[in-house]
Structure formats: structure tokens, C-alpha cells
Short mmCIF file of C-alpha atoms in Angstrom, two decimals:
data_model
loop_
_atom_site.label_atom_id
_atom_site.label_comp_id
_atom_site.label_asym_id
_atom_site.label_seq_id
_atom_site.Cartn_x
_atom_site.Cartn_y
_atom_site.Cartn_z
CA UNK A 166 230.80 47.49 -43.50
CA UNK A 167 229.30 50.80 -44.82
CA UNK A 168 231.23 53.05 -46.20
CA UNK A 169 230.94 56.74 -47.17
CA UNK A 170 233.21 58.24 -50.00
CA UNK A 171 233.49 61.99 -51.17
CA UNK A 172 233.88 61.92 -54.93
CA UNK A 173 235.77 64.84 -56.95
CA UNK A 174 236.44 65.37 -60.64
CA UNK A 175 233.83 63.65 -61.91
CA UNK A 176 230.11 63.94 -61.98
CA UNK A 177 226.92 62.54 -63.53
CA UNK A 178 225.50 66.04 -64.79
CA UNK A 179 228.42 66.93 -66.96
CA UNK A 180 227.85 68.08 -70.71
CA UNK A 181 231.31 65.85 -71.29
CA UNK A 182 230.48 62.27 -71.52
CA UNK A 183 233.59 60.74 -71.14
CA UNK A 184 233.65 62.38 -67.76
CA UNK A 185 230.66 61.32 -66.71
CA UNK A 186 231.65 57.61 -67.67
CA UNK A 187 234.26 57.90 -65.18
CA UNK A 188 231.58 58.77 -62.43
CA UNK A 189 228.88 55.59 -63.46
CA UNK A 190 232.10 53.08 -63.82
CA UNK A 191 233.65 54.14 -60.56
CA UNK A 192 229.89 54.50 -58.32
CA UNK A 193 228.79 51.29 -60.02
CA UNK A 194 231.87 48.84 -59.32
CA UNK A 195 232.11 50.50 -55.64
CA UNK A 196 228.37 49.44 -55.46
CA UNK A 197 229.10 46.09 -56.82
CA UNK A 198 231.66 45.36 -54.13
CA UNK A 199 229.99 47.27 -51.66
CA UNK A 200 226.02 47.90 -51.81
CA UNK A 201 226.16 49.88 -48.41
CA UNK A 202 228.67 52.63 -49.92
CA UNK A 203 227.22 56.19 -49.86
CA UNK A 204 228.48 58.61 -52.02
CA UNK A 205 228.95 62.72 -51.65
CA UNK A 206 230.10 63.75 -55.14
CA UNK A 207 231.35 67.36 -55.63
CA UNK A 208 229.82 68.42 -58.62
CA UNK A 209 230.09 72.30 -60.63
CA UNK A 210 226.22 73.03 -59.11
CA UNK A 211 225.52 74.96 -55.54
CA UNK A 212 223.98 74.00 -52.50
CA UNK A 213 223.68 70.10 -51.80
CA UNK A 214 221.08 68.30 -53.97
CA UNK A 215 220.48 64.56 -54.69
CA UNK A 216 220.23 62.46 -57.41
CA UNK A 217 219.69 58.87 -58.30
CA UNK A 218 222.16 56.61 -59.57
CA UNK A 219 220.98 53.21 -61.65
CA UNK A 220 222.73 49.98 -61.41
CA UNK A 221 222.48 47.28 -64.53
CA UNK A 222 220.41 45.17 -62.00
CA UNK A 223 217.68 48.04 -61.83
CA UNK A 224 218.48 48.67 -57.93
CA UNK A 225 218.75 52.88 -57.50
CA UNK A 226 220.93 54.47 -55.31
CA UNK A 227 220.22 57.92 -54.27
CA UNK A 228 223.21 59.87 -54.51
CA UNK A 229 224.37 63.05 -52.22
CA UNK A 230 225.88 65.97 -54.98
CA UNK A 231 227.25 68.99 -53.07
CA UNK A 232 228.82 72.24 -55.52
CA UNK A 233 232.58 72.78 -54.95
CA UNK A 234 233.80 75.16 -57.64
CA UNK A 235 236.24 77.99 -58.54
CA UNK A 236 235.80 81.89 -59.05
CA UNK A 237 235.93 84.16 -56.82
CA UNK A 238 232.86 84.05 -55.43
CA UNK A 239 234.56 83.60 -51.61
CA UNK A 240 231.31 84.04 -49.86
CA UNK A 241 229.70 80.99 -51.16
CA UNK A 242 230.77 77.79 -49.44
CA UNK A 243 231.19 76.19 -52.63
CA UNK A 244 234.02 77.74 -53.65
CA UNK A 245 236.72 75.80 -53.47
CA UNK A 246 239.71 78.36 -52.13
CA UNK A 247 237.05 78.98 -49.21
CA UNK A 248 237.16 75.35 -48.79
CA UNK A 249 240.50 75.28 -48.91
CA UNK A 250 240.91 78.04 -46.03
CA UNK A 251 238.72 76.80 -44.22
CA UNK A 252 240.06 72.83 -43.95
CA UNK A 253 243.21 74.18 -42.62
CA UNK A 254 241.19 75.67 -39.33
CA UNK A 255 241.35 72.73 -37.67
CA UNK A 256 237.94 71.90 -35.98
CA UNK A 257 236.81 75.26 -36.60
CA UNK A 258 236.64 74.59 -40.41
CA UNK A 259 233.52 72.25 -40.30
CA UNK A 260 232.31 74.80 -38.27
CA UNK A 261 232.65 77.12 -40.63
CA UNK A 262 232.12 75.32 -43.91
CA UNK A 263 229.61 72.42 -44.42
CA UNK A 264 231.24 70.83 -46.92
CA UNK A 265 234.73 70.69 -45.36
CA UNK A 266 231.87 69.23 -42.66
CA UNK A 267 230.72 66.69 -44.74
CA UNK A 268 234.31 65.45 -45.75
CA UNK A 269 234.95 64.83 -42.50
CA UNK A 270 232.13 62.63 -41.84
CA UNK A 271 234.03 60.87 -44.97
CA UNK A 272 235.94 57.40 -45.00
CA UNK A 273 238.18 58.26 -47.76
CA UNK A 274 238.30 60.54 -50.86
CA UNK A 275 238.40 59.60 -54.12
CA UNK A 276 239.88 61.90 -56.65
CA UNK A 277 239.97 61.42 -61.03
CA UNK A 278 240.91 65.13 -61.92
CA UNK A 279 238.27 64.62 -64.99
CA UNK A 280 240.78 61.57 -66.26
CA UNK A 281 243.20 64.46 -67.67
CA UNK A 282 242.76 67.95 -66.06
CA UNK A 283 245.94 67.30 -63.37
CA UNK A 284 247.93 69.46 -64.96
CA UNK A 285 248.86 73.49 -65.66
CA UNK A 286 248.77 73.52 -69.59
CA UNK A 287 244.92 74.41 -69.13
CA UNK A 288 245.94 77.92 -66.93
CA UNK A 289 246.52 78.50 -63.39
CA UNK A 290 242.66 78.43 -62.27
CA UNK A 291 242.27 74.93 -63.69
CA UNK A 292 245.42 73.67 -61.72
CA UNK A 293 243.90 75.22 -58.70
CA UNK A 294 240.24 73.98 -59.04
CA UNK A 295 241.62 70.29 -59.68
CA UNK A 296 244.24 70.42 -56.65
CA UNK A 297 242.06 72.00 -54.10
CA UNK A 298 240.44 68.63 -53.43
CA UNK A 299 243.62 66.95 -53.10
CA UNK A 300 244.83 68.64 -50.33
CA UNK A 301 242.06 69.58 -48.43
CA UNK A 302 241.50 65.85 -48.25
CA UNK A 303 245.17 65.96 -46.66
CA UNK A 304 244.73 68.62 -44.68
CA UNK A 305 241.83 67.24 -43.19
CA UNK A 306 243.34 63.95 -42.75
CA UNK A 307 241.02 61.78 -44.55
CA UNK A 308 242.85 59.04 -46.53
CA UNK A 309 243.04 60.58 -50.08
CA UNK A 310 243.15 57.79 -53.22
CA UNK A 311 243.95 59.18 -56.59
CA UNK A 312 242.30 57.17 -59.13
CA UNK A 313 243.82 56.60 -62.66
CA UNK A 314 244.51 59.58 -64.60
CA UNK A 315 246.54 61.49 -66.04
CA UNK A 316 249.31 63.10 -64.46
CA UNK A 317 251.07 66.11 -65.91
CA UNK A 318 252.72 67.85 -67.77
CA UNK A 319 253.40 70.60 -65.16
CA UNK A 320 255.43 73.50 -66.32
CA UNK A 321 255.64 75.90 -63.71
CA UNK A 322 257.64 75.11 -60.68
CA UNK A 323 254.98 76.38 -58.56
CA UNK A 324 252.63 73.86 -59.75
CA UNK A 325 254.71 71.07 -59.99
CA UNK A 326 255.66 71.46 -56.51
CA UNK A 327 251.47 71.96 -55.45
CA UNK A 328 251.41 68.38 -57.62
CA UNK A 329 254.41 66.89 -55.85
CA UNK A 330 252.61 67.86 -52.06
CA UNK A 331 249.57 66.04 -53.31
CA UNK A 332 250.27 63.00 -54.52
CA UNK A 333 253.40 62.33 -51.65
CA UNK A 334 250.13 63.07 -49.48
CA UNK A 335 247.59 60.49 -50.80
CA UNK A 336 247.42 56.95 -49.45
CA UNK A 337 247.04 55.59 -53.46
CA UNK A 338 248.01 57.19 -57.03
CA UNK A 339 246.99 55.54 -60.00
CA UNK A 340 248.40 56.24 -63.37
CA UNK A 341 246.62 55.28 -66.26
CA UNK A 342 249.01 55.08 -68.66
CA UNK A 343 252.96 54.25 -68.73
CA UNK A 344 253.96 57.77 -69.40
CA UNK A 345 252.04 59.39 -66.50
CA UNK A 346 253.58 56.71 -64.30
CA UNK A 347 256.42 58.35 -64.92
CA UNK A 348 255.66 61.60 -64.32
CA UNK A 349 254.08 60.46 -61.15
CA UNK A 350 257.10 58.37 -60.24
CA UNK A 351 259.21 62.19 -60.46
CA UNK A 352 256.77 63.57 -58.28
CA UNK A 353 256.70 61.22 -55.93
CA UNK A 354 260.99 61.46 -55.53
CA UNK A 355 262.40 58.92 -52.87
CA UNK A 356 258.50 58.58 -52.15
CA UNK A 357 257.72 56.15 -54.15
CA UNK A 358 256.12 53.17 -53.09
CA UNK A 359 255.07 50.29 -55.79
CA UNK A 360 252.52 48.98 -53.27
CA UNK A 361 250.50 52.17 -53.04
CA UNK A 362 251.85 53.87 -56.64
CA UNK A 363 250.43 51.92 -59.59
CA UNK A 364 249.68 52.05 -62.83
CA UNK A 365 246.19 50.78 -64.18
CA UNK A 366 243.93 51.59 -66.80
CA UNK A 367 241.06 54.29 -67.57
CA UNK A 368 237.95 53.44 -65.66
CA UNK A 369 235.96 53.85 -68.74
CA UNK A 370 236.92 50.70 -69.75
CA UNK A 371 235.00 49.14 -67.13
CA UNK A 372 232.13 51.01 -68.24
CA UNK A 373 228.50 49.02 -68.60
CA UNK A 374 226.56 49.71 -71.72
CA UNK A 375 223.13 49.95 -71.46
CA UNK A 376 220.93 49.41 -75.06
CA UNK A 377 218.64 52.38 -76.09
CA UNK A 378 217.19 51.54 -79.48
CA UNK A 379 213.92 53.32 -78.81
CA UNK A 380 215.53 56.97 -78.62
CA UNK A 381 217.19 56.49 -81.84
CA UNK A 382 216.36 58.37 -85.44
CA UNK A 383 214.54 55.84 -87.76
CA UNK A 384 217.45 56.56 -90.33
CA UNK A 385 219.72 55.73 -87.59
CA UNK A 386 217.50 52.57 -86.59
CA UNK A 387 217.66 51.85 -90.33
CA UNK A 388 222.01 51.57 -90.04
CA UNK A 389 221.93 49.32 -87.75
CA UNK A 390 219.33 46.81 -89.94
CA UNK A 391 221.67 46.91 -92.95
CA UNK A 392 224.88 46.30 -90.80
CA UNK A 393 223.29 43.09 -89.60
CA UNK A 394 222.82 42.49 -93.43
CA UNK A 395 226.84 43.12 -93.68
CA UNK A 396 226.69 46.56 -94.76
CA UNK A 397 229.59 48.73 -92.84
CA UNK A 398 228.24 51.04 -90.30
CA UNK A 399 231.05 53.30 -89.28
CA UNK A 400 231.43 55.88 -86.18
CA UNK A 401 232.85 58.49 -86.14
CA UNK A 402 233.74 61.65 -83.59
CA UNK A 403 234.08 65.17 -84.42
CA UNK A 404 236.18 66.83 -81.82
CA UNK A 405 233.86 70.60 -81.76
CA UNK A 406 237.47 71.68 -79.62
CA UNK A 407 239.12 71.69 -82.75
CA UNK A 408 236.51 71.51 -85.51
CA UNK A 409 234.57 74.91 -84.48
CA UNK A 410 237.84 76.88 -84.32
CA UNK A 411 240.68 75.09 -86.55
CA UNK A 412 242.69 78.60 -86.76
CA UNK A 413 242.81 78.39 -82.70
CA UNK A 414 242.80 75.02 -82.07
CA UNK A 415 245.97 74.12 -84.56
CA UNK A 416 248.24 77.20 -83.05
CA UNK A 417 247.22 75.83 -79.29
CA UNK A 418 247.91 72.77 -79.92
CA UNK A 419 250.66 72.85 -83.14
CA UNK A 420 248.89 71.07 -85.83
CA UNK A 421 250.34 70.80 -89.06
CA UNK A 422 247.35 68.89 -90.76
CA UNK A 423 244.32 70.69 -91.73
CA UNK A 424 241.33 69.21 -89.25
CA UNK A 425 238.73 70.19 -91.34
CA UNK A 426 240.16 68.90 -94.48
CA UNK A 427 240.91 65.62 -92.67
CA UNK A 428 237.44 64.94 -91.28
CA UNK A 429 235.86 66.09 -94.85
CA UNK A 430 237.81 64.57 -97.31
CA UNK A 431 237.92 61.38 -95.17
CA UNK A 432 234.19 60.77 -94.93
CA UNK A 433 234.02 61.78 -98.55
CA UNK A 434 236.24 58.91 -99.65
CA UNK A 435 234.78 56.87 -97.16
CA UNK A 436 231.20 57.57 -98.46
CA UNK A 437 232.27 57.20 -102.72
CA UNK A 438 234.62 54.33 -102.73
CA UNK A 439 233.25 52.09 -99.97
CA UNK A 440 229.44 50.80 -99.10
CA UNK A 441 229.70 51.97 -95.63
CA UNK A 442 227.18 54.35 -93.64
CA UNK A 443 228.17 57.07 -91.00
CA UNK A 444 227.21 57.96 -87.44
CA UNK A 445 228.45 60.77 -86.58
CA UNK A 446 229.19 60.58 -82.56
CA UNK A 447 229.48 63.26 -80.30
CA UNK A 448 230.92 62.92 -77.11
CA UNK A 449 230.90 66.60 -75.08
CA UNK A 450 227.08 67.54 -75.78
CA UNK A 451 227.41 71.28 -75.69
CA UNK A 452 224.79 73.50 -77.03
CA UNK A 453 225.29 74.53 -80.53
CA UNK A 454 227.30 78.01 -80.77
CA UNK A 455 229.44 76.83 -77.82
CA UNK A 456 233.22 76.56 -78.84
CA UNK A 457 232.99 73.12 -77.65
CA UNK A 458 229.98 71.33 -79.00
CA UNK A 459 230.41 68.20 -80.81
CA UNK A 460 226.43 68.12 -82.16
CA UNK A 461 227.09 71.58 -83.48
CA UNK A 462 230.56 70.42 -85.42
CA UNK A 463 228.73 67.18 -86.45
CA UNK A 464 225.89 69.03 -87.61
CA UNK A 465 227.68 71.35 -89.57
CA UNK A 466 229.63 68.43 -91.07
CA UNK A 467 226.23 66.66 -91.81
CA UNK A 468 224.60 69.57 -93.50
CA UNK A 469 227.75 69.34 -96.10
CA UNK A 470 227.43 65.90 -97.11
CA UNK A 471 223.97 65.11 -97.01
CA UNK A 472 223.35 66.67 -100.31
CA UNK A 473 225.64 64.57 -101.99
CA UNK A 474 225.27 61.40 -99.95
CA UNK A 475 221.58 61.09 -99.19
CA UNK A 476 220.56 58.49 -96.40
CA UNK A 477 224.06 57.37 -95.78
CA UNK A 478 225.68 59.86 -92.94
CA UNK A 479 223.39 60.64 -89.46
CA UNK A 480 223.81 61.81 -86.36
CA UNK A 481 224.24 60.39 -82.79
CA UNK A 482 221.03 61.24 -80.55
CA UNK A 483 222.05 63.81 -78.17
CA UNK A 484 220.11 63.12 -75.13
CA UNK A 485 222.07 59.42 -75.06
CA UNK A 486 224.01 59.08 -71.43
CA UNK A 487 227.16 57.59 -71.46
CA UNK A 488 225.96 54.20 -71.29
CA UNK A 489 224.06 54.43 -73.98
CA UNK A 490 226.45 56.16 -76.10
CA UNK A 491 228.93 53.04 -75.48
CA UNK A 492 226.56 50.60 -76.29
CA UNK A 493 225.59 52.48 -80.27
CA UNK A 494 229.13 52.87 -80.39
CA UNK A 495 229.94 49.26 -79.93
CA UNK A 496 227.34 48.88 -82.56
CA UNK A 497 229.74 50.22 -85.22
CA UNK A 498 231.98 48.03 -86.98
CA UNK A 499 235.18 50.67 -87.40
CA UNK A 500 235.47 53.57 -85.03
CA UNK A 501 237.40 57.13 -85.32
CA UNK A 502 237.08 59.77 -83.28
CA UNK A 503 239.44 62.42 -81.56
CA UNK A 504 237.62 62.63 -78.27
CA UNK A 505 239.90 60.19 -76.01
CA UNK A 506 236.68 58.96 -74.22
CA UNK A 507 234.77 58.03 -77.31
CA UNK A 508 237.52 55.82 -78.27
CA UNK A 509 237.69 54.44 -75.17
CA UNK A 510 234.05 53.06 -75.18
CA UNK A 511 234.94 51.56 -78.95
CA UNK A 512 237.84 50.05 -77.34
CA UNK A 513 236.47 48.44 -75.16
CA UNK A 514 233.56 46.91 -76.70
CA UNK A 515 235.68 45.24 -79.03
CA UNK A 516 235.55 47.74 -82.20
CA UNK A 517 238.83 48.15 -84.53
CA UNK A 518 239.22 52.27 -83.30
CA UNK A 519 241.54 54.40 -84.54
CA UNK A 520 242.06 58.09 -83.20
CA UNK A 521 242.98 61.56 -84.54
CA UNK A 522 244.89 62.75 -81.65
CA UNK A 523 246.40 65.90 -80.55
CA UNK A 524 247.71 64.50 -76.96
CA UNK A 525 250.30 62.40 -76.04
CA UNK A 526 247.43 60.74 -73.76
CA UNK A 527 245.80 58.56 -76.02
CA UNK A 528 248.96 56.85 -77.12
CA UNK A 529 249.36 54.88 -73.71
CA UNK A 530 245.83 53.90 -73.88
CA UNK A 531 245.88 52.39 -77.21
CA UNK A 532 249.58 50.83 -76.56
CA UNK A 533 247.33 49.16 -73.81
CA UNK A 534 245.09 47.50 -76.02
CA UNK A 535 247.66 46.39 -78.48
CA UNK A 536 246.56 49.82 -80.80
CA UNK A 537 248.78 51.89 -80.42
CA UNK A 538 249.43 51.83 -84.69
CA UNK A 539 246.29 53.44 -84.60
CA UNK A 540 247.17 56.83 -83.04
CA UNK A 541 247.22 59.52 -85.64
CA UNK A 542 249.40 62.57 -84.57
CA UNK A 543 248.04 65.91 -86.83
CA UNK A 544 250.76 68.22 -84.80
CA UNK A 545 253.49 65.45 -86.64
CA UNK A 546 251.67 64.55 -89.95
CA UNK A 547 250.47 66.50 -92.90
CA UNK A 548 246.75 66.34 -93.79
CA UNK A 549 248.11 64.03 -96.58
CA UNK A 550 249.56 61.75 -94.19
CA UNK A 551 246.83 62.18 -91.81
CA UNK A 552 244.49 60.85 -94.58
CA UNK A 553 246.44 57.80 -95.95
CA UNK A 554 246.67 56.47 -92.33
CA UNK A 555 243.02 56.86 -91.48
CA UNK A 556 242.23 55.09 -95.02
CA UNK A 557 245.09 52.11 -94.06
CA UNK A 558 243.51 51.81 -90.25
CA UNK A 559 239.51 51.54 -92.50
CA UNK A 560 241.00 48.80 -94.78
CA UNK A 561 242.78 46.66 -92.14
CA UNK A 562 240.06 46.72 -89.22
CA UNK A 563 239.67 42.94 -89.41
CA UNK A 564 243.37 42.40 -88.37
CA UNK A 565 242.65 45.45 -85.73
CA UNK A 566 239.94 43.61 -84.49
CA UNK A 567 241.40 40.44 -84.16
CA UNK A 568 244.86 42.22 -82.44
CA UNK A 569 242.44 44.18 -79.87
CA UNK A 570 240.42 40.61 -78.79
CA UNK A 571 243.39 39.04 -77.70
CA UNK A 572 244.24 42.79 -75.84
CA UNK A 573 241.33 43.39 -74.41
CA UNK A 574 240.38 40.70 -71.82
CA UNK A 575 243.49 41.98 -69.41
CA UNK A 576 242.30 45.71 -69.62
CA UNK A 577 239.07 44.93 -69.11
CA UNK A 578 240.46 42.61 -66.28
CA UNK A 579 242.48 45.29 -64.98
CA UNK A 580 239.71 48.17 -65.21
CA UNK A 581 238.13 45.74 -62.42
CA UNK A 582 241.09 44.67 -60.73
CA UNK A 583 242.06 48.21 -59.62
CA UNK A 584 239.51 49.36 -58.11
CA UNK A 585 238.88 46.07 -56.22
CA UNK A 586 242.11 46.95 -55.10
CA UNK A 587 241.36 50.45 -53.90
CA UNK A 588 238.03 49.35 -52.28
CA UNK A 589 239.99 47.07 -50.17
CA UNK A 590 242.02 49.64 -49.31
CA UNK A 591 239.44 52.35 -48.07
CA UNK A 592 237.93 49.85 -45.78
CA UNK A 593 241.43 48.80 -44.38
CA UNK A 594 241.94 52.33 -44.18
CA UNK A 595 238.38 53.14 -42.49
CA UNK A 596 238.96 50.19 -40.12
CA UNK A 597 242.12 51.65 -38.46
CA UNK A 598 240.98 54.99 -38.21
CA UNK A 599 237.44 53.83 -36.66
CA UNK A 600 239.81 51.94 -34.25
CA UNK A 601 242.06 54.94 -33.46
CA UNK A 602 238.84 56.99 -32.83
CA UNK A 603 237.34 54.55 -30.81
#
């Protein structure tokens, strides 16, 4: 049975990479369980476009992407209040708006809210951008499935009651974590349902790698050699949120350690008292300059320590995918980072990871995995502590790795199992409605 799925809230064109990891994992099991599926994603471009989508098996899937954005550009049938207007017309909205035209042609919608925008701590027009999808796919009557995420926090009644309208509205929420279950579980009220409300795991665990050896540096090339001659090869992630603008970053988010200090003074001891090299990873591939680039924070960080440590720290490639980035990051034999989806692919290729986290987000993934030790809060601990932690999760990554093997095989079971779940559902749902229209 074919099937055709809108897609919002995640993309393959998008600078952040654990974003677009969310896109390949979800288009490539659908594909796996059902090769006829075609896809419309809504992506941040304009007009409708195509692009090609790769399979581990080689097979290529053309892809529709269509823009649906915010702003207040109202003219443009992208935007997604015009969208919103227009789905509750009735039949006159496709008329008036192709893409409320093309959701209608639609068997379901699928909906990840970029893993952890579904909430209101990132400002109104975020909320609005990321629940505009949801209920035009309810106004419009097309079975809506909410895949795992994040749900919350919501601090404005206003919100919390747009939130409340559109999960209670969507055939399926996933949770992917045990706290946003139960923030989803409040939204949802006398609502609830445990056969259509789950909780699951982040779809980037069921992410494919995909080996890319040719595109790296020689020095990086050269790593890899010596760690198959036993000599530590360790990744790590520069967060260029935080690192770029520490004064702003640690009053938004209430740090108490010093993220620059951390990150330097870390690597330093890391690159006197032990025989291990660095990669430094980055994760959102922003342009240098931009507040949120990774290469530019990793750069910086690279230019300071070369001079003292010669040949021993270099940096990720930047044109990697996210495939590729899992697969050098599962090369590493101890992973940090701070970006939640960089973890994520050390995670789940089996690498002792440990995380410098500012959001209570990462703590229910690790917890899954048997990690959640690991987590390393700078708005609770002082650079000091920060530091001792990091150095303790270094010096015990063989009993990390051993903890996470015996972890691992049900997430990675799970990451399937869900959205085998949800496929089944879209074509039960697509079934009755094709009957009802019939």
C-alpha cells in the first residue's frame, strides 16, 4: 500500500545535524518498512523543490521539500500563519493555499518539533512556528502522529493551552524521555490513552552510519591509524551556543561553571597527563562569525592549543552529513560533547559518552542507556566540579562502556520498534479513511 506522509520539524538541508539525523532515521526506516512511501517535507526554503534521499542499500528516493516558515511575510504561501488561516477555510483553503493542498492529498502527518523546540522558553514566534503544523494537520483532519520529542516546559498559559489542543488532537504522541512523558501525560488531562501516548526513544538512535574516510584531513586520517595501534582518540563537542558568547549563554541559561575554562583546562589536562589525541566535533555547522557555529568555537579552541600540543588536537571535516559524522564519532574511544545530538550518535555506536549539559533533556536520554552518571550539570556545579567529573567519566570509560553494551541493544531495539509501531498505524489509519471516502 503506498503511502504519502507530510513531514515537519525536521529537514535534510539544516546547518544543525542532529536535526537532520532525525529526518534520514525517520525517511529511511519508513522506507525500510514501506519502499512505496512518498514524502512532502516542510523545510525553512520557498517554493516546492526536490531532493534525493539515499538509502544504505544505494536505492534513491526523490524527495518532495515544500517551504513552510514564520515572519510576517503573509503574502507568501509559505508562511505558516497563512497556512494556518487558510486550513481552517474548509475546502476553500486548498484553494487558496497549495500547501494546505498538498496536506490534504496526505495520509498522515508526521511531526518531531526539531526533537526539542515544543516548547515557549525559545519566545513566542518559536512556539508558534513549531505548533502551526500541529493543528493545521487537525484542522484539516489528517491523522496527526507526534514523533518522540520533547515536550515542554510551557510557561505561559496561553501556550500551554495551544500545546494541550495539539497533542489531545493527534492520533499518536511520543515522548522521548520519562520526564516529557510527564509533561505530556498533564497535557493530555483525562485524555490520556497508553495505547496511543507512549514513551520511546530519540530517533537518532536508529540512525545508520555511513564511513567517509576519503573526506578526512590526513592528520585526522593519521588518529585513527594510531588508535588502531591503542593510542586514545578522543571526541569531543564544542557547543558554539555557549562557547561564542559565555557572558550570554551562562545568564540564559544560569551557569555557575565557567564554559570556557571547562572546555580549556579539560583538553589541556587531557592532552599533558594522558597519550590521547583530540577531534574536535562539531555538530550545528554554522558559518564562522555566527553566534552558533561549532567550527568557529572549535577553531578558536584549536588555534589555542596547537602551539603547545602539535599534531595531537584536529578538527572534524565540516562538509560530513550526519551519517558520516556518526560513523567518525563512533570511531572515538571516549566521547564529550554538549550538543545533545552528538552524544546521541556516540551513544549509540557503543562509545563511553559523557555530556556537559545545560538541559534537563539529556538526562532522560542517558538514564536510557544506563548513563545517566555521566550528565554534567554547569548551572549546579562549579567549574571545579565540572572538571573533576569530566576527568572521573575519562578514567572510568571501560566500565562506561561495558554498562552502555548491556543498555544499548533495547534502545536501539526500541528506536526501531516505535516507529514500526507508528507505520502500522498510518496505514490502519489511511485504510479507514480511504474506506470512509470511498
Amino acid at each position: 500500500m503506498e503511502l504519502k506522509i507530510s513531514f515537519f520539524g525536521a529537514a535534510p538541508d539544516t546547518a544543525n545535524r542532529g536535526v537532520s539525523a532525525l529526518y534520514a532515521s525517520t525517511v529511511s526506516r519508513m522506507l525500510q518498512l514501506v519502499p512505496e512511501t512518498r514524502f512532502v517535507v516542510f523545510d525553512y526554503g520557498l517554493k516546492t523543490r526536490s531532493s534525493t534521499f539515499t538509502l544504505a542499500n544505494g536505492t534513491s528516493v526523490e524527495i518532495e521539500l515544500r517551504g513552510a516558515r514564520g515572519g510576517r511575510r503573509y503574502d507568501r504561501v509559505e508562511n505558516l500563519a497563512t497556512m494556518y488561516c487558510a486550513s481552517r477555510l474548509g475546502s476553500l483553503g486548498k484553494l487558496l493555499n497549495t500547501n494546505v493542498a498538498a496536506i490534504d492529498q496526505c495520509d498522515a502527518v508526521l511531526d518531531v518539533s526539531g526533537g526539542d523546540s515544543f516548547s515557549d522558553i525559545y519566545g513566542s514566534r518559536r512556539f508558534y512556528d513549531i505548533v502551526y503544523p500541529k493543528l493545521i494537520a487537525i484542522q484539516r483532519k489528517i491523522p496527526l502522529f507526534l514523533l518522540p520529542q520533547t515536550y515542554g516546559p510551557f510557561q505561559g498559559l496561553r501556550f500551554r493551552e495551544l500545546a494541550a489542543r495539539a497533542v489531545r488532537g493527534a492520533e499518536m504522541c511520543w515522548a522521548r524521555d520519562q520526564h516529557s512523558f510527564q509533561i505530556l501525560q498533564e497535557l493530555l488531562g483525562d485524555r490520556f490513552d497508553p495505547a496511543n501516548h507512549r514513551c520511546g526513544v530519540d530517533l537518532a538512535f536508529g540512525l545508520e552510519p555511513r564511513p567517509a574516510p576519503e573526506v578526512l584531513s590526513v592528520d585526522l586520517q593519521r588518529m585513527l591509524e594510531l588508535n588502531r595501534q591503542e593510542r586514545p582518540l578522543v571526541g569531543f563537542n564544542i557547543s558554539g551556543l555557549i562557547y561564542n558568547d559565555p557572558v550570554a549563554a551562562a545568564e540564559r541559561y544560569g551557569f555557575k561553571a565557567d564554559y570556557h575554562a571547562v572546555v580549556r583546562r579539560f583538553l589541556t589536562w587531557l592532552l599533558s597527563d594522558t597519550d590521547a589525541n583530540v577531534v574536535l566535533v562539531s555538530h550545528v555547522i554554522s558559518p564562522a562569525g555566527h553566534y552558533e557555529s561549532d567550527p568557529g568555537a572549535c577553531q578558536a579552541m584549536a588555534d589555542e592549543l596547537q602551539p603547545q600540543f602539535p599534531g595531537r588536537i584536529v578538527l572534524s571535516p565540516s562538509t560530513l552529513d550526519q551519517s558520516q559524522l556518526k560513523w567518525l564519532i563512533g570511531q572515538t574511544d571516549w566521547f564529550c560533547g554538549t550538543r545533545m545530538h552528538a552524544t546521541i550518535a556516540a551513544l549509540s555506536s557503543g562509545v563511553p559518552t559523557a555530556t556537559v549539559s545545560y538541559s534537563d533533556k539529556a538526562l532522560g536520554v542517558f538514564e536510557s542507556c544506563g548513563q545517566g552518571g555521566a550528565v554534567i550539570d554547569p548551572r549546579v556545579l562549579e567549574t571545579e566540579q565540572v572538571l573533576e567529573q569530566l576527568t572521573d567519566a575519562y578514567q572510568n570509560r571501560a566500565s562506561a562502556r561495558q554498562s552502555l553494551s548491556q543498555h544499548l541493544p533495547k534502545v536501539l531495539g526500541q528506536a526501531r520498534e516505535q516507529l514500526d509501531c507508528i507505520v502500522e498505524r498510518i496505514r490502519s489509519a489511511a485504510q479507514q479513511r480511504h474506506r470512509c471516502e470511498g
